[in-house]
Amino acid sequence: MRARRLACSRVWMASKWRSRASRARKRRPQTRQRCVVAAAADAAGAGRRWEGWRKAAERRRRPKEVAVRWRRTAAS
């Protein structure tokens, strides 16, 4: 998993572009393919771990939305 992310970052993902890159990743499947190929070495169970990492990231993003919603209801 880390190898894949490192490959992506080395090829086209500067930290400054990371949020934009995550959006671009949906539009550029061939770039994701390059990352997959680069990480094929440790891809034995890395694919499943990568999906878990993505789910965890989405779970981490949710509390902020909940807080905003709660603040909106409290304001009204």
CSV table of C-alpha atoms in Angstrom, one decimal:
chain,number,residue,atom,x,y,z
A,1,MET,CA,0.0,0.0,0.0
A,2,ARG,CA,2.7,2.5,1.0
A,3,ALA,CA,4.7,1.6,-2.1
A,4,ARG,CA,1.7,2.4,-4.3
A,5,ARG,CA,1.2,5.8,-2.6
A,6,LEU,CA,4.9,6.6,-2.8
A,7,ALA,CA,4.9,5.7,-6.5
A,8,CYS,CA,1.9,8.0,-7.0
A,9,SER,CA,3.6,10.8,-5.1
A,10,ARG,CA,6.9,10.4,-6.9
A,11,VAL,CA,5.2,10.5,-10.3
A,12,TRP,CA,2.6,13.2,-10.1
A,13,MET,CA,1.5,14.0,-6.6
A,14,ALA,CA,3.2,16.9,-4.7
A,15,SER,CA,1.7,17.5,-1.3
A,16,LYS,CA,0.5,20.9,-2.5
A,17,TRP,CA,-1.7,19.1,-5.1
A,18,ARG,CA,-2.9,16.2,-3.0
A,19,SER,CA,-6.5,17.3,-2.6
A,20,ARG,CA,-6.6,18.2,-6.3
A,21,ALA,CA,-4.9,15.0,-7.2
A,22,SER,CA,-7.5,12.9,-5.3
A,23,ARG,CA,-10.1,14.5,-7.5
A,24,ALA,CA,-8.0,14.0,-10.6
A,25,ARG,CA,-7.5,10.3,-9.7
A,26,LYS,CA,-11.2,9.8,-10.5
A,27,ARG,CA,-10.7,11.4,-13.9
A,28,ARG,CA,-7.3,9.7,-14.8
A,29,PRO,CA,-7.6,5.9,-14.6
A,30,GLN,CA,-4.3,5.4,-16.5
A,31,THR,CA,-2.4,7.2,-13.7
A,32,ARG,CA,-4.0,4.8,-11.1
A,33,GLN,CA,-2.9,2.0,-13.4
A,34,ARG,CA,0.7,3.2,-13.2
A,35,CYS,CA,0.5,3.3,-9.4
A,36,VAL,CA,-0.9,-0.2,-9.3
A,37,VAL,CA,1.9,-1.5,-11.6
A,38,ALA,CA,4.5,0.2,-9.4
A,39,ALA,CA,3.0,-1.4,-6.3
A,40,ALA,CA,2.6,-4.9,-7.8
A,41,ALA,CA,5.6,-6.0,-5.8
A,42,ASP,CA,3.8,-6.0,-2.4
A,43,ALA,CA,0.3,-6.2,-3.8
A,44,ALA,CA,-0.3,-9.7,-2.2
A,45,GLY,CA,-2.7,-8.3,0.4
A,46,ALA,CA,-2.0,-4.6,-0.2
A,47,GLY,CA,-5.1,-4.1,-2.4
A,48,ARG,CA,-7.4,-5.1,0.5
A,49,ARG,CA,-5.4,-3.0,2.9
A,50,TRP,CA,-5.6,0.0,0.5
A,51,GLU,CA,-9.4,-0.2,0.4
A,52,GLY,CA,-9.5,-0.3,4.2
A,53,TRP,CA,-7.3,2.8,4.3
A,54,ARG,CA,-9.7,4.6,2.0
A,55,LYS,CA,-12.7,3.7,4.1
A,56,ALA,CA,-10.9,4.8,7.2
A,57,ALA,CA,-10.2,8.2,5.5
A,58,GLU,CA,-13.8,8.6,4.6
A,59,ARG,CA,-14.9,7.7,8.2
A,60,ARG,CA,-12.4,10.3,9.4
A,61,ARG,CA,-13.9,13.0,7.1
A,62,ARG,CA,-17.5,12.4,8.4
A,63,PRO,CA,-17.4,13.9,11.9
A,64,LYS,CA,-16.6,17.4,10.5
A,65,GLU,CA,-19.8,17.3,8.4
A,66,VAL,CA,-21.8,16.1,11.4
A,67,ALA,CA,-20.4,19.0,13.4
A,68,VAL,CA,-21.3,21.5,10.7
A,69,ARG,CA,-24.8,20.0,10.5
A,70,TRP,CA,-25.2,20.2,14.3
A,71,ARG,CA,-24.0,23.8,14.3
A,72,ARG,CA,-26.5,24.7,11.6
A,73,THR,CA,-29.4,23.3,13.5
A,74,ALA,CA,-28.2,25.0,16.7
A,75,ALA,CA,-28.0,28.3,14.8
A,76,SER,CA,-31.5,28.1,13.4
